[in-house]
Structures are given as structure tokens and as C-alpha cells.
CSV table of N, CA and C in Angstrom, one decimal:
chain,number,residue,atom,x,y,z
F,17,MET,N,81.9,125.8,124.7
F,17,MET,CA,82.6,124.5,124.5
F,17,MET,C,81.8,123.4,125.2
F,18,LYS,N,81.4,123.7,126.4
F,18,LYS,CA,80.6,122.7,127.2
F,18,LYS,C,79.3,122.3,126.4
F,19,PHE,N,78.7,123.3,125.8
F,19,PHE,CA,77.4,123.1,125.1
F,19,PHE,C,77.7,122.2,123.9
F,20,LEU,N,78.8,122.5,123.1
F,20,LEU,CA,79.1,121.7,122.0
F,20,LEU,C,79.4,120.3,122.4
F,21,LYS,N,80.1,120.1,123.5
F,21,LYS,CA,80.4,118.7,123.9
F,21,LYS,C,79.1,118.0,124.3
F,22,SER,N,78.2,118.7,124.9
F,22,SER,CA,76.9,118.0,125.2
F,22,SER,C,76.1,117.6,123.9
F,23,ILE,N,76.2,118.5,122.9
F,23,ILE,CA,75.5,118.1,121.6
F,23,ILE,C,76.2,116.9,121.0
F,24,VAL,N,77.5,116.8,121.0
F,24,VAL,CA,78.2,115.7,120.4
F,24,VAL,C,77.8,114.4,121.2
F,25,ILE,N,77.8,114.5,122.5
F,25,ILE,CA,77.4,113.3,123.3
F,25,ILE,C,76.0,112.9,123.0
F,26,ALA,N,75.1,113.8,122.9
F,26,ALA,CA,73.7,113.5,122.6
F,26,ALA,C,73.5,112.9,121.3
F,27,ALA,N,74.2,113.4,120.3
F,27,ALA,CA,74.2,112.9,118.9
F,27,ALA,C,74.7,111.4,118.9
F,28,ALA,N,75.8,111.2,119.6
F,28,ALA,CA,76.4,109.8,119.7
F,28,ALA,C,75.4,108.9,120.3
F,29,LEU,N,74.7,109.3,121.4
F,29,LEU,CA,73.7,108.4,122.0
F,29,LEU,C,72.6,108.1,121.1
F,30,VAL,N,72.1,109.1,120.4
F,30,VAL,CA,71.0,108.9,119.4
F,30,VAL,C,71.4,107.9,118.3
F,31,SER,N,72.6,108.1,117.8
F,31,SER,CA,73.2,107.2,116.8
F,31,SER,C,73.3,105.8,117.3
F,32,CYS,N,73.7,105.6,118.5
F,32,CYS,CA,73.8,104.3,119.1
F,32,CYS,C,72.4,103.6,119.2
F,33,LEU,N,71.4,104.4,119.7
F,33,LEU,CA,70.1,103.8,119.8
F,33,LEU,C,69.5,103.4,118.5
F,34,VAL,N,69.7,104.3,117.4
F,34,VAL,CA,69.2,103.9,116.1
F,34,VAL,C,70.0,102.7,115.6
F,35,SER,N,71.3,102.6,115.8
F,35,SER,CA,72.1,101.5,115.3
F,35,SER,C,71.6,100.2,116.0
F,36,GLU,N,71.4,100.3,117.4
F,36,GLU,CA,70.9,99.2,118.1
F,36,GLU,C,69.6,98.7,117.6
F,37,SER,N,68.7,99.6,117.3
F,37,SER,CA,67.4,99.2,116.8
F,37,SER,C,67.5,98.6,115.4
F,38,ASN,N,68.4,99.1,114.6
F,38,ASN,CA,68.6,98.5,113.3
F,38,ASN,C,69.3,97.1,113.4
F,39,ALA,N,70.2,97.0,114.4
F,39,ALA,CA,71.0,95.8,114.5
F,39,ALA,C,70.1,94.6,114.9
F,40,GLN,N,69.0,94.9,115.6
F,40,GLN,CA,68.0,93.9,116.0
F,40,GLN,C,67.4,93.3,114.8
F,41,ASN,N,67.3,94.0,113.7
F,41,ASN,CA,66.6,93.5,112.5
F,41,ASN,C,67.6,93.0,111.5
F,42,THR,N,68.9,93.2,111.7
F,42,THR,CA,69.9,92.8,110.7
F,42,THR,C,70.8,91.7,111.3
F,43,PRO,N,70.9,90.6,110.7
F,43,PRO,CA,71.8,89.5,111.3
F,43,PRO,C,73.2,89.9,111.2
F,44,ILE,N,74.0,89.5,112.2
F,44,ILE,CA,75.4,89.8,112.2
F,44,ILE,C,76.1,88.9,111.1
F,45,PRO,N,76.9,89.5,110.3
F,45,PRO,CA,77.6,88.6,109.2
F,45,PRO,C,78.5,87.6,109.9
F,46,LYS,N,78.7,86.5,109.2
F,46,LYS,CA,79.6,85.5,109.7
F,46,LYS,C,80.7,85.3,108.6
F,47,PRO,N,81.9,85.1,109.1
F,47,PRO,CA,83.1,85.0,108.2
F,47,PRO,C,82.9,83.7,107.3
F,48,GLY,N,83.2,83.8,106.0
F,48,GLY,CA,83.1,82.7,105.1
F,48,GLY,C,84.4,81.9,105.0
F,49,PRO,N,84.5,81.0,104.1
F,49,PRO,CA,85.7,80.1,104.0
F,49,PRO,C,86.9,80.9,103.6
F,50,GLU,N,86.8,82.1,103.0
F,50,GLU,CA,87.9,82.9,102.7
F,50,GLU,C,88.8,83.3,103.9
F,51,PHE,N,88.2,83.2,105.1
F,51,PHE,CA,88.9,83.6,106.3
F,51,PHE,C,89.7,82.5,106.9
F,52,ASP,N,89.5,81.2,106.4
F,52,ASP,CA,90.2,80.1,107.0
F,52,ASP,C,91.7,80.2,106.8
F,53,VAL,N,92.2,80.8,105.7
F,53,VAL,CA,93.6,80.9,105.6
F,53,VAL,C,94.2,81.9,106.6
F,54,LEU,N,93.4,82.9,106.9
F,54,LEU,CA,93.8,83.9,108.0
F,54,LEU,C,93.8,83.2,109.3
F,55,LYS,N,92.8,82.4,109.6
F,55,LYS,CA,92.7,81.7,110.9
F,55,LYS,C,93.8,80.8,111.1
F,56,ALA,N,94.4,80.2,110.1
F,56,ALA,CA,95.5,79.3,110.2
F,56,ALA,C,96.8,79.9,110.8
F,57,ASP,N,96.8,81.3,110.7
F,57,ASP,CA,98.0,82.0,111.2
F,57,ASP,C,97.9,82.3,112.7
F,58,VAL,N,96.7,82.1,113.3
F,58,VAL,CA,96.5,82.4,114.7
F,58,VAL,C,97.5,81.6,115.5
F,59,GLY,N,98.1,82.2,116.5
F,59,GLY,CA,99.0,81.6,117.4
F,59,GLY,C,100.3,82.4,117.6
F,60,VAL,N,101.3,81.7,118.2
F,60,VAL,CA,102.6,82.3,118.5
F,60,VAL,C,103.6,81.6,117.6
F,61,TRP,N,104.4,82.4,116.9
F,61,TRP,CA,105.3,81.8,115.9
F,61,TRP,C,106.8,82.3,116.2
F,62,ASP,N,107.7,81.3,116.1
F,62,ASP,CA,109.1,81.6,116.2
F,62,ASP,C,109.5,81.9,114.7
F,63,VAL,N,110.3,83.0,114.5
F,63,VAL,CA,110.6,83.4,113.2
F,63,VAL,C,112.1,83.6,113.0
F,64,THR,N,112.6,83.0,111.9
F,64,THR,CA,114.0,83.2,111.5
F,64,THR,C,114.0,84.1,110.4
F,65,ILE,N,114.7,85.2,110.5
F,65,ILE,CA,114.7,86.3,109.5
F,65,ILE,C,116.0,86.4,108.8
F,66,LYS,N,116.0,86.3,107.4
F,66,LYS,CA,117.1,86.6,106.6
F,66,LYS,C,116.9,87.9,105.9
F,67,THR,N,117.8,88.9,106.1
F,67,THR,CA,117.7,90.2,105.5
F,67,THR,C,118.9,90.5,104.6
F,68,TRP,N,118.5,91.0,103.4
F,68,TRP,CA,119.5,91.4,102.4
F,68,TRP,C,119.6,92.9,102.3
F,69,ALA,N,120.7,93.5,102.7
F,69,ALA,CA,120.8,95.0,102.6
F,69,ALA,C,121.5,95.3,101.3
F,70,GLY,N,122.0,94.3,100.6
F,70,GLY,CA,122.7,94.5,99.3
F,70,GLY,C,123.1,93.1,98.9
F,71,PRO,N,124.0,93.0,97.9
F,71,PRO,CA,124.5,91.7,97.4
F,71,PRO,C,125.3,91.0,98.4
F,72,GLY,N,125.2,89.7,98.4
F,72,GLY,CA,126.0,88.9,99.3
F,72,GLY,C,125.1,88.1,100.2
F,73,GLN,N,125.7,87.6,101.3
F,73,GLN,CA,125.0,86.8,102.3
F,73,GLN,C,124.1,87.6,103.1
F,74,PRO,N,122.9,87.0,103.5
F,74,PRO,CA,122.0,87.7,104.3
F,74,PRO,C,122.4,87.8,105.8
F,75,THR,N,121.9,88.8,106.5
F,75,THR,CA,122.0,88.8,107.9
F,75,THR,C,120.9,88.0,108.5
F,76,ILE,N,121.2,87.2,109.5
F,76,ILE,CA,120.2,86.3,110.1
F,76,ILE,C,119.9,86.7,111.5
F,77,SER,N,118.6,86.9,111.8
F,77,SER,CA,118.2,87.3,113.2
F,77,SER,C,116.9,86.5,113.5
F,78,LYS,N,116.4,86.7,114.7
F,78,LYS,CA,115.2,86.0,115.2
F,78,LYS,C,114.1,86.9,115.6
F,79,GLY,N,112.9,86.4,115.6
F,79,GLY,CA,111.8,87.2,116.0
F,79,GLY,C,110.6,86.3,116.5
F,80,LYS,N,109.6,87.0,117.0
F,80,LYS,CA,108.4,86.2,117.4
F,80,LYS,C,107.2,87.0,116.9
F,81,GLU,N,106.2,86.3,116.4
F,81,GLU,CA,105.0,86.9,116.0
F,81,GLU,C,103.8,86.3,116.7
F,82,THR,N,102.9,87.1,117.2
F,82,THR,CA,101.7,86.7,117.9
F,82,THR,C,100.5,87.1,117.2
F,83,ASN,N,99.7,86.2,116.7
F,83,ASN,CA,98.5,86.5,115.9
F,83,ASN,C,97.2,86.1,116.6
F,84,ARG,N,96.2,86.9,116.4
F,84,ARG,CA,94.9,86.6,116.9
F,84,ARG,C,93.8,87.1,115.9
F,85,MET,N,92.6,86.5,116.0
F,85,MET,CA,91.5,87.0,115.2
F,85,MET,C,90.7,88.0,116.0
F,86,LEU,N,90.2,89.0,115.3
F,86,LEU,CA,89.2,89.9,115.8
F,86,LEU,C,87.9,89.7,115.2
F,87,GLY,N,87.0,89.2,115.9
F,87,GLY,CA,85.6,88.9,115.4
F,87,GLY,C,85.5,87.9,114.3
F,88,GLY,N,86.6,87.2,114.1
F,88,GLY,CA,86.5,86.2,113.0
F,88,GLY,C,86.8,86.8,111.6
F,89,PHE,N,86.9,88.2,111.6
F,89,PHE,CA,87.1,88.9,110.3
F,89,PHE,C,88.5,89.4,110.1
F,90,TRP,N,89.2,89.7,111.1
F,90,TRP,CA,90.5,90.4,111.0
F,90,TRP,C,91.6,89.6,111.7
F,91,LEU,N,92.7,89.3,111.0
F,91,LEU,CA,93.9,88.7,111.7
F,91,LEU,C,94.7,89.9,112.1
F,92,LEU,N,95.0,89.9,113.4
F,92,LEU,CA,95.9,91.0,114.0
F,92,LEU,C,97.2,90.3,114.3
F,93,ALA,N,98.3,90.9,113.7
F,93,ALA,CA,99.6,90.3,113.9
F,93,ALA,C,100.5,91.3,114.6
F,94,ASP,N,101.2,90.9,115.6
F,94,ASP,CA,102.2,91.7,116.4
F,94,ASP,C,103.5,91.0,116.3
F,95,PHE,N,104.5,91.7,115.7
F,95,PHE,CA,105.8,91.1,115.5
F,95,PHE,C,106.8,91.8,116.4
F,96,GLN,N,107.8,91.1,117.0
F,96,GLN,CA,108.9,91.7,117.8
F,96,GLN,C,110.1,90.8,117.4
F,97,GLY,N,111.2,91.5,117.2
F,97,GLY,CA,112.5,90.9,116.9
F,97,GLY,C,113.6,91.9,116.6
F,98,SER,N,114.5,91.4,115.8
F,98,SER,CA,115.5,92.4,115.3
F,98,SER,C,115.7,92.2,113.8
F,99,MET,N,116.0,93.3,113.2
F,99,MET,CA,116.2,93.3,111.8
F,99,MET,C,117.3,94.3,111.4
F,100,MET,N,118.3,93.8,110.7
F,100,MET,CA,119.4,94.7,110.3
F,100,MET,C,120.1,95.3,111.5
F,101,GLY,N,120.2,94.5,112.5
F,101,GLY,CA,120.9,94.9,113.7
F,101,GLY,C,120.2,95.8,114.7
F,102,ALA,N,118.9,96.1,114.4
F,102,ALA,CA,118.1,97.0,115.2
F,102,ALA,C,116.9,96.3,115.8
F,103,ASP,N,116.4,96.7,116.9
F,103,ASP,CA,115.1,96.2,117.4
F,103,ASP,C,114.0,96.6,116.4
F,104,PHE,N,113.1,95.7,116.3
F,104,PHE,CA,112.1,95.8,115.3
F,104,PHE,C,110.7,95.4,115.8
F,105,GLN,N,109.7,96.2,115.7
F,105,GLN,CA,108.4,95.9,116.1
F,105,GLN,C,107.5,96.2,114.9
F,106,GLY,N,106.4,95.4,114.7
F,106,GLY,CA,105.5,95.7,113.6
F,106,GLY,C,104.1,95.2,114.0
F,107,HIS,N,103.1,95.8,113.3
F,107,HIS,CA,101.7,95.4,113.5
F,107,HIS,C,101.0,95.4,112.2
F,108,GLY,N,100.3,94.2,111.9
F,108,GLY,CA,99.6,94.1,110.7
F,108,GLY,C,98.1,93.7,111.0
F,109,MET,N,97.3,94.1,110.1
F,109,MET,CA,95.8,93.8,110.2
F,109,MET,C,95.4,93.3,108.8
F,110,TYR,N,94.8,92.1,108.7
F,110,TYR,CA,94.5,91.4,107.4
F,110,TYR,C,93.1,90.9,107.5
F,111,SER,N,92.4,91.0,106.3
F,111,SER,CA,91.1,90.5,106.2
F,111,SER,C,90.8,90.2,104.8
F,112,TYR,N,89.5,89.8,104.5
F,112,TYR,CA,89.1,89.5,103.2
F,112,TYR,C,88.0,90.5,102.8
F,113,ASP,N,88.1,91.2,101.7
F,113,ASP,CA,87.1,92.2,101.3
F,113,ASP,C,86.3,91.6,100.2
F,114,ALA,N,85.0,91.2,100.5
F,114,ALA,CA,84.2,90.5,99.5
F,114,ALA,C,83.8,91.4,98.4
F,115,ALA,N,83.7,92.7,98.6
F,115,ALA,CA,83.4,93.7,97.5
F,115,ALA,C,84.5,93.7,96.5
F,116,LYS,N,85.8,93.6,97.0
F,116,LYS,CA,86.9,93.6,96.1
F,116,LYS,C,87.3,92.2,95.6
F,117,ASN,N,86.8,91.2,96.2
F,117,ASN,CA,87.1,89.8,96.0
F,117,ASN,C,88.7,89.7,96.1
F,118,ARG,N,89.2,90.3,97.2
F,118,ARG,CA,90.6,90.3,97.4
F,118,ARG,C,90.8,90.3,98.9
F,119,TYR,N,92.0,89.9,99.3
F,119,TYR,CA,92.5,90.0,100.7
F,119,TYR,C,93.1,91.4,100.8
F,120,VAL,N,92.9,92.0,102.0
F,120,VAL,CA,93.4,93.4,102.2
F,120,VAL,C,94.2,93.4,103.5
F,121,GLY,N,95.1,94.4,103.6
F,121,GLY,CA,95.8,94.5,104.8
F,121,GLY,C,96.5,95.8,105.0
F,122,THR,N,97.0,96.0,106.2
F,122,THR,CA,97.8,97.2,106.5
F,122,THR,C,98.9,96.8,107.4
F,123,TRP,N,100.1,97.4,107.2
F,123,TRP,CA,101.3,97.1,108.0
F,123,TRP,C,101.9,98.4,108.4
F,124,VAL,N,102.3,98.5,109.7
F,124,VAL,CA,103.1,99.6,110.2
F,124,VAL,C,104.2,99.0,111.1
F,125,ASP,N,105.3,99.6,111.1
F,125,ASP,CA,106.4,99.1,112.0
F,125,ASP,C,107.3,100.2,112.5
F,126,SER,N,108.3,99.8,113.3
F,126,SER,CA,109.1,100.8,114.0
F,126,SER,C,110.2,101.4,113.2
F,127,MET,N,110.3,101.0,111.9
F,127,MET,CA,111.4,101.5,111.0
F,127,MET,C,110.9,102.5,110.0
F,128,SER,N,109.6,102.9,110.1
F,128,SER,CA,109.1,103.8,109.2
F,128,SER,C,107.9,104.5,109.7
F,129,ALA,N,107.7,105.8,109.3
F,129,ALA,CA,106.5,106.5,109.7
F,129,ALA,C,105.3,106.3,108.7
F,130,SER,N,105.6,105.5,107.6
F,130,SER,CA,104.7,105.2,106.6
F,130,SER,C,103.9,103.9,106.9
F,131,LYS,N,102.7,103.9,106.4
F,131,LYS,CA,101.8,102.7,106.5
F,131,LYS,C,101.7,102.1,105.1
F,132,MET,N,101.8,100.8,105.1
F,132,MET,CA,101.7,100.1,103.8
F,132,MET,C,100.3,99.4,103.7
F,133,GLU,N,99.5,99.8,102.7
F,133,GLU,CA,98.2,99.2,102.4
F,133,GLU,C,98.5,98.1,101.3
F,134,ILE,N,98.0,96.9,101.6
F,134,ILE,CA,98.2,95.8,100.6
F,134,ILE,C,96.9,95.2,100.2
F,135,VAL,N,97.0,94.6,99.0
F,135,VAL,CA,95.8,93.9,98.4
F,135,VAL,C,96.4,92.6,97.8
F,136,GLY,N,95.6,91.5,98.0
F,136,GLY,CA,96.2,90.2,97.5
F,136,GLY,C,95.2,89.2,97.2
F,137,THR,N,95.7,88.0,96.8
F,137,THR,CA,94.9,86.8,96.5
F,137,THR,C,95.6,85.6,97.1
F,138,TYR,N,94.8,84.6,97.3
F,138,TYR,CA,95.3,83.3,97.8
F,138,TYR,C,95.0,82.3,96.8
F,139,ASN,N,96.1,81.5,96.5
F,139,ASN,CA,96.0,80.4,95.5
F,139,ASN,C,96.0,79.1,96.4
F,140,ALA,N,94.9,78.5,96.5
F,140,ALA,CA,94.7,77.3,97.3
F,140,ALA,C,95.5,76.1,96.8
F,141,ASP,N,95.6,76.0,95.5
F,141,ASP,CA,96.4,74.9,94.9
F,141,ASP,C,97.9,75.0,95.3
F,142,LYS,N,98.4,76.2,95.3
F,142,LYS,CA,99.8,76.4,95.6
F,142,LYS,C,100.1,76.8,97.0
F,143,LYS,N,99.0,76.9,97.8
F,143,LYS,CA,99.0,77.3,99.2
F,143,LYS,C,99.9,78.6,99.4
F,144,THR,N,99.5,79.5,98.5
F,144,THR,CA,100.3,80.8,98.5
F,144,THR,C,99.5,82.0,98.5
F,145,MET,N,99.8,82.9,99.5
F,145,MET,CA,99.1,84.2,99.6
F,145,MET,C,100.1,85.2,99.0
F,146,THR,N,99.6,86.0,98.1
F,146,THR,CA,100.4,87.1,97.4
F,146,THR,C,99.8,88.4,97.6
F,147,TYR,N,100.5,89.3,98.2
F,147,TYR,CA,100.0,90.7,98.4
F,147,TYR,C,100.9,91.7,97.6
F,148,GLU,N,100.3,92.8,97.2
F,148,GLU,CA,101.1,93.9,96.6
F,148,GLU,C,100.7,95.2,97.3
F,149,GLY,N,101.7,96.1,97.4
F,149,GLY,CA,101.4,97.4,98.0
F,149,GLY,C,102.5,98.3,97.7
F,150,MET,N,102.2,99.6,97.9
F,150,MET,CA,103.2,100.7,97.7
F,150,MET,C,103.7,101.1,99.1
F,151,ALA,N,105.0,101.3,99.2
F,151,ALA,CA,105.6,101.9,100.4
F,151,ALA,C,107.0,102.4,100.0
F,152,PRO,N,107.6,103.2,100.9
F,152,PRO,CA,108.9,103.7,100.5
F,152,PRO,C,109.9,102.6,100.2
F,153,GLY,N,110.6,102.7,99.2
F,153,GLY,CA,111.7,101.7,98.8
F,153,GLY,C,113.0,102.0,99.5
F,154,MET,N,114.0,101.4,99.1
F,154,MET,CA,115.3,101.6,99.8
F,154,MET,C,115.9,103.0,99.6
F,155,ASP,N,115.4,103.7,98.6
F,155,ASP,CA,115.9,105.0,98.3
F,155,ASP,C,114.9,106.1,98.9
F,156,GLY,N,113.8,105.6,99.6
F,156,GLY,CA,112.8,106.5,100.2
F,156,GLY,C,111.7,106.9,99.3
F,157,LYS,N,111.8,106.5,98.0
F,157,LYS,CA,110.8,106.9,97.1
F,157,LYS,C,109.7,105.8,97.0
F,158,PRO,N,108.5,106.1,96.7
F,158,PRO,CA,107.4,105.0,96.6
F,158,PRO,C,107.8,103.9,95.7
F,159,ALA,N,107.6,102.7,96.1
F,159,ALA,CA,108.0,101.5,95.3
F,159,ALA,C,107.0,100.4,95.6
F,160,LYS,N,106.8,99.6,94.5
F,160,LYS,CA,105.9,98.5,94.6
F,160,LYS,C,106.6,97.4,95.5
F,161,HIS,N,105.9,96.8,96.4
F,161,HIS,CA,106.3,95.7,97.3
F,161,HIS,C,105.5,94.5,97.0
F,162,VAL,N,106.1,93.4,96.8
F,162,VAL,CA,105.4,92.1,96.6
F,162,VAL,C,105.7,91.2,97.8
F,163,LEU,N,104.7,90.8,98.5
F,163,LEU,CA,104.8,90.0,99.7
F,163,LEU,C,104.2,88.6,99.5
F,164,LYS,N,104.9,87.6,99.6
F,164,LYS,CA,104.4,86.3,99.2
F,164,LYS,C,104.7,85.3,100.4
F,165,THR,N,103.6,84.6,100.8
F,165,THR,CA,103.7,83.6,101.8
F,165,THR,C,103.3,82.2,101.3
F,166,VAL,N,104.2,81.2,101.4
F,166,VAL,CA,104.0,79.9,101.0
F,166,VAL,C,103.8,79.0,102.2
F,167,TYR,N,102.6,78.3,102.3
F,167,TYR,CA,102.3,77.5,103.5
F,167,TYR,C,102.7,76.0,103.2
F,168,SER,N,103.3,75.3,104.1
F,168,SER,CA,103.7,73.9,104.0
F,168,SER,C,102.7,73.1,104.7
F,169,ASP,N,102.6,71.8,104.3
F,169,ASP,CA,101.7,70.8,105.0
F,169,ASP,C,102.1,70.6,106.4
F,170,ASP,N,103.4,70.8,106.8
F,170,ASP,CA,103.8,70.6,108.2
F,170,ASP,C,103.4,71.8,109.1
F,171,GLY,N,102.7,72.8,108.6
F,171,GLY,CA,102.2,73.9,109.5
F,171,GLY,C,103.2,75.0,109.5
F,172,THR,N,104.3,74.9,108.9
F,172,THR,CA,105.2,76.1,108.8
F,172,THR,C,104.9,76.9,107.6
F,173,HIS,N,105.5,78.1,107.5
F,173,HIS,CA,105.3,78.9,106.3
F,173,HIS,C,106.5,79.8,106.1
F,174,VAL,N,106.7,80.2,104.9
F,174,VAL,CA,107.8,81.1,104.5
F,174,VAL,C,107.3,82.4,103.9
F,175,PHE,N,107.7,83.5,104.4
F,175,PHE,CA,107.2,84.8,103.9
F,175,PHE,C,108.4,85.5,103.2
F,176,LYS,N,108.3,86.0,102.0
F,176,LYS,CA,109.3,86.7,101.3
F,176,LYS,C,108.8,88.0,100.8
F,177,MET,N,109.7,89.1,100.9
F,177,MET,CA,109.3,90.4,100.4
F,177,MET,C,110.3,90.9,99.4
F,178,HIS,N,109.8,91.3,98.2
F,178,HIS,CA,110.6,91.9,97.2
F,178,HIS,C,110.1,93.3,97.0
F,179,VAL,N,111.1,94.2,96.7
F,179,VAL,CA,110.8,95.6,96.4
F,179,VAL,C,111.2,95.8,94.9
F,180,HIS,N,110.3,96.4,94.2
F,180,HIS,CA,110.6,96.6,92.7
F,180,HIS,C,111.3,97.9,92.5
F,181,THR,N,112.5,97.9,91.9
F,181,THR,CA,113.3,99.0,91.6
F,181,THR,C,113.4,99.2,90.0
F,182,GLU,N,114.1,100.2,89.6
F,182,GLU,CA,114.3,100.3,88.1
F,182,GLU,C,115.0,99.1,87.6
F,183,ALA,N,115.9,98.5,88.4
F,183,ALA,CA,116.7,97.4,88.0
F,183,ALA,C,115.9,96.1,88.1
F,184,GLY,N,114.7,96.1,88.7
F,184,GLY,CA,113.9,94.9,88.8
F,184,GLY,C,113.6,94.6,90.2
F,185,ALA,N,113.1,93.4,90.5
F,185,ALA,CA,112.7,93.0,91.9
F,185,ALA,C,113.9,92.7,92.7
F,186,VAL,N,114.0,93.2,93.9
F,186,VAL,CA,115.1,92.9,94.8
F,186,VAL,C,114.5,92.3,96.1
F,187,LYS,N,115.1,91.1,96.4
F,187,LYS,CA,114.6,90.4,97.6
F,187,LYS,C,115.2,91.2,98.8
F,188,VAL,N,114.3,91.6,99.7
F,188,VAL,CA,114.7,92.3,100.9
F,188,VAL,C,114.8,91.4,102.1
F,189,PHE,N,113.8,90.6,102.3
F,189,PHE,CA,113.9,89.6,103.4
F,189,PHE,C,113.0,88.4,103.2
F,190,GLU,N,113.4,87.3,103.9
F,190,GLU,CA,112.7,86.1,103.9
F,190,GLU,C,112.6,85.7,105.4
F,191,MET,N,111.3,85.3,105.8
F,191,MET,CA,111.1,85.0,107.2
F,191,MET,C,110.4,83.6,107.2
F,192,SER,N,111.1,82.7,108.0
F,192,SER,CA,110.6,81.3,108.1
F,192,SER,C,109.9,81.2,109.5
F,193,TYR,N,108.6,80.7,109.4
F,193,TYR,CA,107.7,80.7,110.6
F,193,TYR,C,107.5,79.2,111.1
F,194,ALA,N,107.7,79.0,112.3
F,194,ALA,CA,107.4,77.7,113.0
F,194,ALA,C,106.7,78.0,114.2
F,195,ARG,N,105.6,77.2,114.5
F,195,ARG,CA,104.9,77.4,115.8
F,195,ARG,C,105.8,77.3,117.0
F,196,ALA,N,105.6,78.2,117.9
F,196,ALA,CA,106.4,78.2,119.1
F,196,ALA,C,105.9,77.0,120.0
F,197,GLU,N,106.9,76.5,120.8
F,197,GLU,CA,106.6,75.3,121.6
F,197,GLU,C,105.4,75.7,122.5
F,198,GLY,N,104.5,74.7,122.7
F,198,GLY,CA,103.4,74.8,123.6
F,198,GLY,C,102.2,75.6,122.9
F,199,ASN,N,102.3,75.8,121.6
F,199,ASN,CA,101.3,76.5,120.9
F,199,ASN,C,100.7,75.7,119.9
């Protein structure tokens, strides 16, 4: 076991040396204009959440989201609040994939053991980011989710999520974002 560990460490060191040598010859990529929409979300946000568990009036709760950029390429989002009467935490990672010509992301949260992978587009004229992904629906079966964020000129934005069922699209929640004071 000790011998195997030594081989793995040696291989990792050689890989690092080769990578470092190659890195000296390869310029580090720089994020293009597609990342500007992600950078606009950096900061701390106060969030008002409207949740629909069925027909009728929504349940309203509060939350806070803290976002930062990782290397200019990834928006990391950390959410804390309450949803449907329970404490709720979530973590998202979003970027632009030039090979796919699409925005990509991953979301995990405290209400599910499943990860949602999403792919989307940004419409600059409508200031709207639209993602689609598959995740468990309200019945636990895989369902298409559509996540749409509309940005306003005043710096706020509204995020809505719909889950597609056999009966059609069902609005699950709407989250209104405003910059936290001092941010």
C-alpha cells in the first residue's frame, strides 16, 4: 500500500511538472463578454421568495444569496433562507461553455440528493437568462425544469422556475432579488 501511494504521488508530481512546462508556453484564457451577465450577479442579495405548493396563494419567505466569481469564469452562488416552511440552503455554479455556445450550470440544495445540470441562453435585448434542466419533479420522477431570470435596469432581477408535468408547466417559485444594503 505504501509503495502504491509513493507511485501515485510521483506520478502527480511528474504531471504537475509537465503541466507547468506546457503552461509557460500556453497563454491563460481570459473570459469574454459572455461572462459579463454572470459578473453582474456578484454580490449579496436580499431575496423575497414566493412558493406555490398547489393552487392558490403562494407562501412568502425570505432568503439571502451571496455570489462571487471564480477566476472570472464561474459564478458561484450560495443561498440561505427558508422555503415551504423549512430551512433551505443551495449552491449553484454557472459559466459559459464556448464549445456548446451555451451557458451551463449545476445546482444542489438541502431539499434533494439530486443534482440539476442546466443549459441555457441569454437574450440581451430582453435581458433574460433562460436555463433548462432535468431534475425530480413534484412526484419524484424526472421532469423538465425551466429557470428564467429577467434583469431590470434598476439592478434588481426576478427568477422564476416552472416544472413541466403531463398537465403542462407549473410555476413552483418566484424569487425577487435586490442588492443587500452596503453592497
